[in-house]
mmCIF file of C-alpha atoms in Angstrom:
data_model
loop_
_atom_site.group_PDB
_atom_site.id
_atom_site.type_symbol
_atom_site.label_atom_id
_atom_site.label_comp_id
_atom_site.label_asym_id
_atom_site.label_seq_id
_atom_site.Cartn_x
_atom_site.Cartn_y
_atom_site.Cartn_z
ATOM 1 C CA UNK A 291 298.817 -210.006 -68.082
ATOM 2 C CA UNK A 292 300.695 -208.909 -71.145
ATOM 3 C CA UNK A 293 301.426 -212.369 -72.462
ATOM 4 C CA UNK A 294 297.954 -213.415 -72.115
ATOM 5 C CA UNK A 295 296.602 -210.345 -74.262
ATOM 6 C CA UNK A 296 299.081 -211.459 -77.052
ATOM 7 C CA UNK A 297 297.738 -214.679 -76.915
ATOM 8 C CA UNK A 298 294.126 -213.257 -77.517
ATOM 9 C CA UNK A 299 292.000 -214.853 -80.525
ATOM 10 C CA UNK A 300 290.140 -212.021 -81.033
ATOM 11 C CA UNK A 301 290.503 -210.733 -84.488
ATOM 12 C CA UNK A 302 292.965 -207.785 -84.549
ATOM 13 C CA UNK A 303 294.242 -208.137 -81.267
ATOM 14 C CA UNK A 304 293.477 -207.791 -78.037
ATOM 15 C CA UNK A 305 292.474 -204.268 -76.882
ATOM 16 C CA UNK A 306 293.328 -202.374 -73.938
ATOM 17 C CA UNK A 307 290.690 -199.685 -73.216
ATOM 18 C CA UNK A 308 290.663 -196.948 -71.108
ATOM 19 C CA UNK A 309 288.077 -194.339 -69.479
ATOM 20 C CA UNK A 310 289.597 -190.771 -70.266
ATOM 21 C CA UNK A 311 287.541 -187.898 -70.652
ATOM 22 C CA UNK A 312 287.257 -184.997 -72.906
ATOM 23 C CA UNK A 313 288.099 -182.574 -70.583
ATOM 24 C CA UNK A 314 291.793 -182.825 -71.160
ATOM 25 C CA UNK A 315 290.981 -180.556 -73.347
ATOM 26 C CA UNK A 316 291.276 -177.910 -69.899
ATOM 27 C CA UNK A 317 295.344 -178.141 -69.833
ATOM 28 C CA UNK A 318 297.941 -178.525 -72.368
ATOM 29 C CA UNK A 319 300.319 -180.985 -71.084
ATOM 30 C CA UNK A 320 302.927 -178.457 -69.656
ATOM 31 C CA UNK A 321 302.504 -179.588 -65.574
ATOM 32 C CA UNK A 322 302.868 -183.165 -66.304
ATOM 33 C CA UNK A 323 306.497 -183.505 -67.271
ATOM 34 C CA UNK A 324 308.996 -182.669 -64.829
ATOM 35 C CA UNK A 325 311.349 -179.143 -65.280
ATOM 36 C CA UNK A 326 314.795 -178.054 -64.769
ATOM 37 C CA UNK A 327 313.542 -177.046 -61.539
ATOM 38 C CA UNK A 328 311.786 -179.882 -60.357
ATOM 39 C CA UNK A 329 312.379 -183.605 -60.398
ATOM 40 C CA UNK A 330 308.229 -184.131 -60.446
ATOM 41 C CA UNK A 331 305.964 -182.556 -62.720
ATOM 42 C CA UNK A 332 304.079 -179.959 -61.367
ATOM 43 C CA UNK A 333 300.855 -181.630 -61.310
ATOM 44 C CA UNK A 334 301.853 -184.095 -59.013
ATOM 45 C CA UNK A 335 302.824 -181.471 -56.055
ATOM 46 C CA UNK A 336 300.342 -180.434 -53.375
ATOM 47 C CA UNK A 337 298.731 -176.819 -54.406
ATOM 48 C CA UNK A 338 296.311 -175.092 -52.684
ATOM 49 C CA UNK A 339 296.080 -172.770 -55.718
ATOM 50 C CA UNK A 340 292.285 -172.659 -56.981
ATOM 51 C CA UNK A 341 293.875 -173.132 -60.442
ATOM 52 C CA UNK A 342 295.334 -176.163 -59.683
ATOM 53 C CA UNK A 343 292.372 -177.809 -58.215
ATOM 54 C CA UNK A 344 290.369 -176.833 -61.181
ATOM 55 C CA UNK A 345 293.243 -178.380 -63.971
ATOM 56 C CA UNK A 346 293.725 -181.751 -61.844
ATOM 57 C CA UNK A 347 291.122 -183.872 -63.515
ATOM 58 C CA UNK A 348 291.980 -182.585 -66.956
ATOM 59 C CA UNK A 349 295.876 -183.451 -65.784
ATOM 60 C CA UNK A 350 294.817 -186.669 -64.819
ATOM 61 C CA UNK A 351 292.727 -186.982 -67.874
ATOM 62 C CA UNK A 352 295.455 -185.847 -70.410
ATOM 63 C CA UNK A 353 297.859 -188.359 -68.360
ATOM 64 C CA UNK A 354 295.842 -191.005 -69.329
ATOM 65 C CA UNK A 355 296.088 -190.489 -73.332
ATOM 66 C CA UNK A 356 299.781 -189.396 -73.073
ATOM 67 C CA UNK A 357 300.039 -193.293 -71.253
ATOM 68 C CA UNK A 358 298.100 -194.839 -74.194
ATOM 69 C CA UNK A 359 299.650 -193.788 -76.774
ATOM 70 C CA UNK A 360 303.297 -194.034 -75.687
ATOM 71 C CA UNK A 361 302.317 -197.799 -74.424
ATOM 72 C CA UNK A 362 301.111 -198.193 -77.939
ATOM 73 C CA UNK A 363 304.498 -197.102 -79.156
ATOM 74 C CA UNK A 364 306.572 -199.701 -76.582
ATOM 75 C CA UNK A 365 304.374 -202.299 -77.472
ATOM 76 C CA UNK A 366 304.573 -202.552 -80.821
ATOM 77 C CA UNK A 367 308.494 -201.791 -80.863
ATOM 78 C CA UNK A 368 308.608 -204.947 -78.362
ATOM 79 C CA UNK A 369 306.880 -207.220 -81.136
ATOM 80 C CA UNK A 370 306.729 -205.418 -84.332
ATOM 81 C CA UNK A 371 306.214 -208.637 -86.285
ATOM 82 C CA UNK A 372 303.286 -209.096 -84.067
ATOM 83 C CA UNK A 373 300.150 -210.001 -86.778
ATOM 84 C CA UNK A 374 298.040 -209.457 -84.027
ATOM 85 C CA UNK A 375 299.379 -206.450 -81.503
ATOM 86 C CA UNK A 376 297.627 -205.483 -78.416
ATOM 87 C CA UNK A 377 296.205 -202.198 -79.263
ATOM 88 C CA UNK A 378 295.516 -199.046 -76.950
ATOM 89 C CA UNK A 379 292.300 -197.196 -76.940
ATOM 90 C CA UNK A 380 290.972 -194.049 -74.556
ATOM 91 C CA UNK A 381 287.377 -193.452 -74.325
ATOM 92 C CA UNK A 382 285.161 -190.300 -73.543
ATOM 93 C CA UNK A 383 281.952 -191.399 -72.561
ATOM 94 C CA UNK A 384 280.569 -187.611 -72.086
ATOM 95 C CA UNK A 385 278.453 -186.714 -69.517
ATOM 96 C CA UNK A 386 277.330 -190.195 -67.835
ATOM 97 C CA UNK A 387 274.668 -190.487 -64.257
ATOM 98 C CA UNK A 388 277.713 -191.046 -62.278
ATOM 99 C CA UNK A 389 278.866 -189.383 -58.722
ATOM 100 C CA UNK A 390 281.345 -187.491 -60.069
ATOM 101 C CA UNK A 391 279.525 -183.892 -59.439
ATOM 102 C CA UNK A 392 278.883 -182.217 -56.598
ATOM 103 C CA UNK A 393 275.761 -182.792 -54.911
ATOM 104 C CA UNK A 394 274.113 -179.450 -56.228
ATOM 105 C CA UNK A 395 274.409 -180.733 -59.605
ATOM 106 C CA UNK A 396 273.533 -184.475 -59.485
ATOM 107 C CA UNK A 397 269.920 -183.419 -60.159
ATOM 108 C CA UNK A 398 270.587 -182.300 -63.124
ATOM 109 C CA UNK A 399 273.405 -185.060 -63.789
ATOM 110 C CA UNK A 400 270.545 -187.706 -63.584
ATOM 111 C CA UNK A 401 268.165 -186.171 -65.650
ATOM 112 C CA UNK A 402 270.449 -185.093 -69.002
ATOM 113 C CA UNK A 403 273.437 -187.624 -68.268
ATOM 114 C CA UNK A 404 273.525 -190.631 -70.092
ATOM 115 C CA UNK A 405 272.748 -193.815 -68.549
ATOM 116 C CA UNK A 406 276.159 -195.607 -67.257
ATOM 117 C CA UNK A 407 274.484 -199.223 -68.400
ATOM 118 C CA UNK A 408 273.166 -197.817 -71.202
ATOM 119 C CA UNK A 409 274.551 -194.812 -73.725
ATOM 120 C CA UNK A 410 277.351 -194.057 -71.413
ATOM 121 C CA UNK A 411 278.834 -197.396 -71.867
ATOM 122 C CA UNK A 412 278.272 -197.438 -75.580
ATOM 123 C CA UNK A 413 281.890 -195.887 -76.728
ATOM 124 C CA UNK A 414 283.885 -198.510 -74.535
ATOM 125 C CA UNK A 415 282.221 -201.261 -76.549
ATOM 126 C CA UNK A 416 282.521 -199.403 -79.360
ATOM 127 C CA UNK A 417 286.318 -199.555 -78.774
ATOM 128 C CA UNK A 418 286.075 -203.000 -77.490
ATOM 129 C CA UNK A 419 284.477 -204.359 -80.606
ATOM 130 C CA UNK A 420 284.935 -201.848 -83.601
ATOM 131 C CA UNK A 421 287.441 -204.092 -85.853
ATOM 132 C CA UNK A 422 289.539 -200.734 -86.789
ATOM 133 C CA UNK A 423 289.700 -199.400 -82.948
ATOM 134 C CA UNK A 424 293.666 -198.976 -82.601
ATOM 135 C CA UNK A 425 294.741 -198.881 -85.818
ATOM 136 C CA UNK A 426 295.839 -196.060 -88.628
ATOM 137 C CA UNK A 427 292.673 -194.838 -90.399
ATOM 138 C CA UNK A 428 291.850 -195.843 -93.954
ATOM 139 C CA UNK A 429 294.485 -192.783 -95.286
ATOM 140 C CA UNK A 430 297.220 -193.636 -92.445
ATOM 141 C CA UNK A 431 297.455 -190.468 -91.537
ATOM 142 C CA UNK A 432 295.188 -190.869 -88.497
ATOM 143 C CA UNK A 433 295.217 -192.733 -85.219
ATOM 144 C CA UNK A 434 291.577 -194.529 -84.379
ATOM 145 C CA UNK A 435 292.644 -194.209 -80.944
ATOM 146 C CA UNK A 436 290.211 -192.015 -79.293
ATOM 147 C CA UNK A 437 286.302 -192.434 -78.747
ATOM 148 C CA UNK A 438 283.408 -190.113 -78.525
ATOM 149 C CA UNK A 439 279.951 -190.619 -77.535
ATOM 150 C CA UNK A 440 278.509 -187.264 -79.193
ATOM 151 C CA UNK A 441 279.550 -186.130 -82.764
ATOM 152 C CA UNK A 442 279.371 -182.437 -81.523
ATOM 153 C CA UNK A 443 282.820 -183.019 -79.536
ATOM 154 C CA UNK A 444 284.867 -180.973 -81.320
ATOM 155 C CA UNK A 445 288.633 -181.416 -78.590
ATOM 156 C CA UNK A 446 290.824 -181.704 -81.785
ATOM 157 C CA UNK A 447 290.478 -177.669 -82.349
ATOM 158 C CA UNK A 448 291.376 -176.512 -78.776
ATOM 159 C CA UNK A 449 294.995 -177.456 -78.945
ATOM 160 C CA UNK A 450 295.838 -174.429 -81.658
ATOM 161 C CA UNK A 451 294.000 -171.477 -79.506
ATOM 162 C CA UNK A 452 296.596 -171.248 -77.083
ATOM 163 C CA UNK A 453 294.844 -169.736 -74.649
ATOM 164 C CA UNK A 454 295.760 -168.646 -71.078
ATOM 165 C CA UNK A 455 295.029 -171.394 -68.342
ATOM 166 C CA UNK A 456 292.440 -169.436 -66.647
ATOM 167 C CA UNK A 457 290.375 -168.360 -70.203
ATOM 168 C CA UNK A 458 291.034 -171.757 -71.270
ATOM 169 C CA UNK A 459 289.552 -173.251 -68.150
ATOM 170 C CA UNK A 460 286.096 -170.980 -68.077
ATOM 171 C CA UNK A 461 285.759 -171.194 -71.962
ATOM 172 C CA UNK A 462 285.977 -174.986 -71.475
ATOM 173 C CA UNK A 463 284.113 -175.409 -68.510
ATOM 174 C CA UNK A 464 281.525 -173.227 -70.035
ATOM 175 C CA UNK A 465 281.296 -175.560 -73.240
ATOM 176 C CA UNK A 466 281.360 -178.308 -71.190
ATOM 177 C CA UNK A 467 278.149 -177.171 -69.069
ATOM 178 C CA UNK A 468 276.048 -176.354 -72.346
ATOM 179 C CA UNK A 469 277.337 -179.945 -74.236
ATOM 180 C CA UNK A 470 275.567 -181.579 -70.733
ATOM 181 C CA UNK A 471 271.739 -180.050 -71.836
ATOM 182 C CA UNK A 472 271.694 -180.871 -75.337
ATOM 183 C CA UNK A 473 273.639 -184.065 -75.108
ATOM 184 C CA UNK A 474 271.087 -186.661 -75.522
ATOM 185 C CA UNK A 475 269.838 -184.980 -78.913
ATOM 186 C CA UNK A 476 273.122 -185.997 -80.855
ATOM 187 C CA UNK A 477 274.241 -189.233 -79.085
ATOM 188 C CA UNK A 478 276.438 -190.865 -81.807
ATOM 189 C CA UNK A 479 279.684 -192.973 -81.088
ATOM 190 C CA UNK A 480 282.521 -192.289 -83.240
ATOM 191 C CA UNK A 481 286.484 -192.092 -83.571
ATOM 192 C CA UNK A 482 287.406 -188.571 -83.761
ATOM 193 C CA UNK A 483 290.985 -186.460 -82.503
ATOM 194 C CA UNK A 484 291.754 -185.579 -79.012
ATOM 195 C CA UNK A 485 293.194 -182.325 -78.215
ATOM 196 C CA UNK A 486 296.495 -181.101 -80.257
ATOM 197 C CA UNK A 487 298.902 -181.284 -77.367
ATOM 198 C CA UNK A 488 297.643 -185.179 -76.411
ATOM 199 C CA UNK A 489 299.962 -185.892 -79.626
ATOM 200 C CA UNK A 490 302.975 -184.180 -78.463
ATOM 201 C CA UNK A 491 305.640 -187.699 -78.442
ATOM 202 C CA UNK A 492 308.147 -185.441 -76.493
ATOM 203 C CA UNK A 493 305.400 -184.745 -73.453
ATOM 204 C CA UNK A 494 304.240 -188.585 -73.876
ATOM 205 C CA UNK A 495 307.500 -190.025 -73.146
ATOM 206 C CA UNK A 496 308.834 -187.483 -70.718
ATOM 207 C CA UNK A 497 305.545 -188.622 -68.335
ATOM 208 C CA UNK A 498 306.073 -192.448 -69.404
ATOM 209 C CA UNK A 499 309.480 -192.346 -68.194
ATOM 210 C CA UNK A 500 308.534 -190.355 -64.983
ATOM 211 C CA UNK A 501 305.698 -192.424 -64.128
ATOM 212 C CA UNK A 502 308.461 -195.431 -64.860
ATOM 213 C CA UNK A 503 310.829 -194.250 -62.222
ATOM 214 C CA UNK A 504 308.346 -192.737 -59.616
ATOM 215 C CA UNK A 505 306.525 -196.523 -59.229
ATOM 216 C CA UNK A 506 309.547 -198.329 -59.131
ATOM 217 C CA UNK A 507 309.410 -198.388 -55.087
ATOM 218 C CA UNK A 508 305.688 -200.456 -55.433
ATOM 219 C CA UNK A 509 306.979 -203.019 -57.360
#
Protein backbone atom coordinates (compact mmCIF):
# COMPACT_ATOMS: atom_id res chain seq x y z
CA UNK A 1 0.00 0.00 0.00
CA UNK A 2 2.75 2.37 0.96
CA UNK A 3 4.44 2.46 -2.42
CA UNK A 4 1.31 3.11 -4.15
CA UNK A 5 0.48 6.28 -1.88
CA UNK A 6 3.99 7.65 -2.86
CA UNK A 7 3.19 7.22 -6.23
CA UNK A 8 -0.06 9.38 -5.79
CA UNK A 9 -0.57 12.46 -8.32
CA UNK A 10 -2.47 14.27 -6.11
CA UNK A 11 -0.96 17.58 -5.38
CA UNK A 12 0.87 17.48 -2.01
CA UNK A 13 0.78 13.98 -1.50
CA UNK A 14 -1.24 11.42 -0.79
CA UNK A 15 -3.12 11.59 2.56
CA UNK A 16 -3.78 9.09 5.07
CA UNK A 17 -6.85 10.03 7.17
CA UNK A 18 -8.10 8.81 10.15
CA UNK A 19 -11.47 8.89 12.33
CA UNK A 20 -10.30 9.93 15.97
CA UNK A 21 -12.43 11.71 18.19
CA UNK A 22 -12.22 14.55 20.52
CA UNK A 23 -12.73 12.75 23.43
CA UNK A 24 -9.12 11.90 23.93
CA UNK A 25 -9.32 14.72 25.55
CA UNK A 26 -10.80 12.15 28.74
CA UNK A 27 -7.10 10.59 29.46
CA UNK A 28 -3.69 11.87 29.25
CA UNK A 29 -1.68 9.27 27.65
CA UNK A 30 -0.24 7.68 30.91
CA UNK A 31 -2.07 3.86 30.43
CA UNK A 32 -0.93 3.52 26.96
CA UNK A 33 2.79 3.03 27.29
CA UNK A 34 3.97 0.14 29.08
CA UNK A 35 5.77 0.58 32.92
CA UNK A 36 8.54 -0.83 34.84
CA UNK A 37 5.98 -3.06 36.07
CA UNK A 38 4.33 -4.20 33.15
CA UNK A 39 5.43 -5.28 29.71
CA UNK A 40 1.76 -3.90 28.25
CA UNK A 41 0.37 -0.66 28.86
CA UNK A 42 -2.25 -0.58 31.15
CA UNK A 43 -4.95 0.10 28.82
CA UNK A 44 -4.60 -2.93 27.08
CA UNK A 45 -5.26 -5.30 30.32
CA UNK A 46 -8.72 -6.59 31.20
CA UNK A 47 -10.31 -4.21 34.12
CA UNK A 48 -13.43 -4.49 35.52
CA UNK A 49 -12.78 -1.10 37.18
CA UNK A 50 -15.74 1.41 36.20
CA UNK A 51 -12.87 3.86 35.53
CA UNK A 52 -11.40 1.92 33.08
CA UNK A 53 -14.43 1.24 31.08
CA UNK A 54 -15.22 4.86 31.05
CA UNK A 55 -11.28 5.99 29.75
CA UNK A 56 -11.19 3.07 26.99
CA UNK A 57 -12.59 4.98 24.08
CA UNK A 58 -10.64 8.10 24.92
CA UNK A 59 -7.44 5.45 25.18
CA UNK A 60 -8.31 4.17 22.02
CA UNK A 61 -8.96 7.59 20.72
CA UNK A 62 -5.65 9.19 22.00
CA UNK A 63 -3.91 5.88 20.49
CA UNK A 64 -4.97 6.82 17.33
CA UNK A 65 -3.25 10.47 17.19
CA UNK A 66 -0.16 9.20 19.13
CA UNK A 67 -0.07 6.51 15.76
CA UNK A 68 -0.45 9.48 13.34
CA UNK A 69 1.82 11.52 14.26
CA UNK A 70 4.74 9.19 15.04
CA UNK A 71 3.90 7.47 11.42
CA UNK A 72 4.25 10.98 10.17
CA UNK A 73 7.64 11.14 11.78
CA UNK A 74 8.89 7.45 10.20
CA UNK A 75 7.62 8.40 7.06
CA UNK A 76 9.16 11.29 6.29
CA UNK A 77 12.63 10.13 7.91
CA UNK A 78 12.20 7.06 5.33
CA UNK A 79 12.06 9.62 2.29
CA UNK A 80 12.92 13.00 3.44
CA UNK A 81 13.70 14.16 -0.10
CA UNK A 82 10.23 13.08 -0.83
CA UNK A 83 8.59 16.41 -2.87
CA UNK A 84 5.51 14.81 -2.37
CA UNK A 85 5.29 12.79 1.25
CA UNK A 86 2.34 10.86 2.31
CA UNK A 87 0.91 12.93 4.99
CA UNK A 88 -1.09 11.85 8.25
CA UNK A 89 -4.28 13.43 9.29
CA UNK A 90 -6.89 12.52 12.41
CA UNK A 91 -10.33 13.73 12.20
CA UNK A 92 -13.10 14.57 14.85
CA UNK A 93 -16.24 14.55 13.23
CA UNK A 94 -18.24 15.54 16.63
CA UNK A 95 -21.30 14.18 17.44
CA UNK A 96 -22.48 12.21 14.14
CA UNK A 97 -26.26 9.85 13.86
CA UNK A 98 -24.20 6.85 14.36
CA UNK A 99 -24.80 3.64 16.82
CA UNK A 100 -22.29 4.44 18.97
CA UNK A 101 -24.72 5.40 22.11
CA UNK A 102 -26.66 3.47 24.05
CA UNK A 103 -30.08 2.91 23.08
CA UNK A 104 -31.54 5.49 25.68
CA UNK A 105 -29.75 8.13 23.94
CA UNK A 106 -30.05 7.41 20.18
CA UNK A 107 -33.21 9.56 20.25
CA UNK A 108 -31.60 12.27 20.97
CA UNK A 109 -28.38 11.20 18.85
CA UNK A 110 -30.67 11.38 15.70
CA UNK A 111 -32.24 14.46 16.28
CA UNK A 112 -29.00 16.95 17.26
CA UNK A 113 -26.21 14.61 15.64
CA UNK A 114 -24.97 15.49 12.47
CA UNK A 115 -25.82 13.59 9.50
CA UNK A 116 -22.98 10.78 8.78
CA UNK A 117 -23.52 11.52 4.74
CA UNK A 118 -23.82 14.86 5.31
CA UNK A 119 -22.00 17.39 8.08
CA UNK A 120 -20.48 14.49 9.83
CA UNK A 121 -18.47 13.56 6.89
CA UNK A 122 -17.51 17.10 6.09
CA UNK A 123 -14.00 17.24 8.21
CA UNK A 124 -12.67 13.91 6.52
CA UNK A 125 -12.99 15.65 3.16
CA UNK A 126 -11.88 18.54 4.53
CA UNK A 127 -8.64 16.63 5.35
CA UNK A 128 -8.87 14.71 2.21
CA UNK A 129 -8.89 17.76 0.01
CA UNK A 130 -7.66 20.91 2.02
CA UNK A 131 -4.17 21.51 0.05
CA UNK A 132 -2.39 22.44 3.59
CA UNK A 133 -3.95 19.24 5.56
CA UNK A 134 -0.55 17.63 6.93
CA UNK A 135 1.68 20.17 6.72
CA UNK A 136 3.38 23.01 9.19
CA UNK A 137 1.02 26.03 9.34
CA UNK A 138 1.83 29.28 7.59
CA UNK A 139 4.30 30.30 10.89
CA UNK A 140 5.78 26.56 11.18
CA UNK A 141 5.17 26.43 14.43
CA UNK A 142 1.98 24.39 14.05
CA UNK A 143 0.98 20.97 12.82
CA UNK A 144 -2.39 21.06 10.41
CA UNK A 145 -2.83 17.66 11.55
CA UNK A 146 -6.00 17.56 13.38
CA UNK A 147 -9.70 18.35 12.18
CA UNK A 148 -12.75 19.74 13.78
CA UNK A 149 -16.21 19.94 12.68
CA UNK A 150 -17.35 22.77 15.28
CA UNK A 151 -15.16 25.90 16.00
CA UNK A 152 -16.35 25.75 19.71
CA UNK A 153 -13.92 22.59 20.28
CA UNK A 154 -11.66 23.98 22.40
CA UNK A 155 -9.26 20.07 23.30
CA UNK A 156 -5.96 22.11 22.98
CA UNK A 157 -6.64 23.73 26.67
CA UNK A 158 -7.41 20.47 28.60
CA UNK A 159 -3.92 19.11 28.49
CA UNK A 160 -2.53 22.00 31.12
CA UNK A 161 -5.47 21.43 33.90
CA UNK A 162 -4.11 18.38 35.12
CA UNK A 163 -6.88 17.17 36.58
CA UNK A 164 -7.61 13.89 38.45
CA UNK A 165 -8.96 11.01 36.11
CA UNK A 166 -12.26 10.87 37.69
CA UNK A 167 -12.88 15.07 37.64
CA UNK A 168 -11.37 14.98 34.35
CA UNK A 169 -13.73 12.32 33.11
CA UNK A 170 -17.22 14.03 34.52
CA UNK A 171 -15.97 17.60 33.57
CA UNK A 172 -15.41 16.16 30.07
CA UNK A 173 -18.21 14.04 29.74
CA UNK A 174 -20.27 16.86 30.99
CA UNK A 175 -18.88 19.27 28.15
CA UNK A 176 -19.23 16.72 25.88
CA UNK A 177 -23.14 16.22 26.60
CA UNK A 178 -23.87 20.12 26.35
CA UNK A 179 -21.44 20.49 22.88
CA UNK A 180 -24.19 17.56 21.50
CA UNK A 181 -27.45 20.28 21.91
CA UNK A 182 -25.99 23.26 20.52
CA UNK A 183 -23.85 21.58 17.94
CA UNK A 184 -25.62 22.22 14.80
CA UNK A 185 -25.66 26.14 15.54
CA UNK A 186 -21.77 26.48 14.99
CA UNK A 187 -20.98 23.70 12.44
CA UNK A 188 -17.67 24.98 10.91
CA UNK A 189 -14.71 22.67 9.76
CA UNK A 190 -11.38 23.78 10.69
CA UNK A 191 -7.69 22.72 11.73
CA UNK A 192 -7.29 23.43 15.28
CA UNK A 193 -4.84 21.54 18.33
CA UNK A 194 -5.65 18.33 19.95
CA UNK A 195 -5.13 17.90 23.53
CA UNK A 196 -1.51 18.88 25.11
CA UNK A 197 -0.44 15.37 25.97
CA UNK A 198 -1.39 14.00 22.12
CA UNK A 199 2.08 15.91 21.41
CA UNK A 200 4.11 14.21 23.94
CA UNK A 201 7.03 12.39 21.18
CA UNK A 202 8.21 10.30 24.24
CA UNK A 203 4.41 8.70 24.80
CA UNK A 204 4.09 8.55 20.79
CA UNK A 205 6.97 6.38 20.27
CA UNK A 206 6.85 4.34 23.43
CA UNK A 207 3.09 3.08 21.99
CA UNK A 208 4.55 2.92 18.26
CA UNK A 209 7.15 0.65 19.34
CA UNK A 210 4.73 -1.43 21.58
CA UNK A 211 2.12 -1.71 19.10
CA UNK A 212 5.36 -2.76 16.72
CA UNK A 213 6.29 -5.69 18.84
CA UNK A 214 2.79 -6.79 20.17
CA UNK A 215 1.54 -7.42 16.19
CA UNK A 216 4.50 -9.02 15.16
CA UNK A 217 2.79 -12.64 15.76
CA UNK A 218 -0.15 -11.52 12.87
CA UNK A 219 2.16 -10.86 10.38
Amino acid sequence: LLPNLKRSKQPGGARIVQTASGMHVLVNGHDLIPTTSSANPAASQPSDSYIHGMKSYGNSKLAQIFHARRLTRELQSQDASNTNPVRVVSTCPTWVRTKIVATSMKAFLDLLGFSPDGQGMAPLLFAMFHPDAGTKGADKSIDLDYVVNNPMYMANGFGVLNLPDIVRLVVLNIGAGMMLGIQKFYASVRFTGSSGESYDVEKQDALYNWSQEAIKPWI
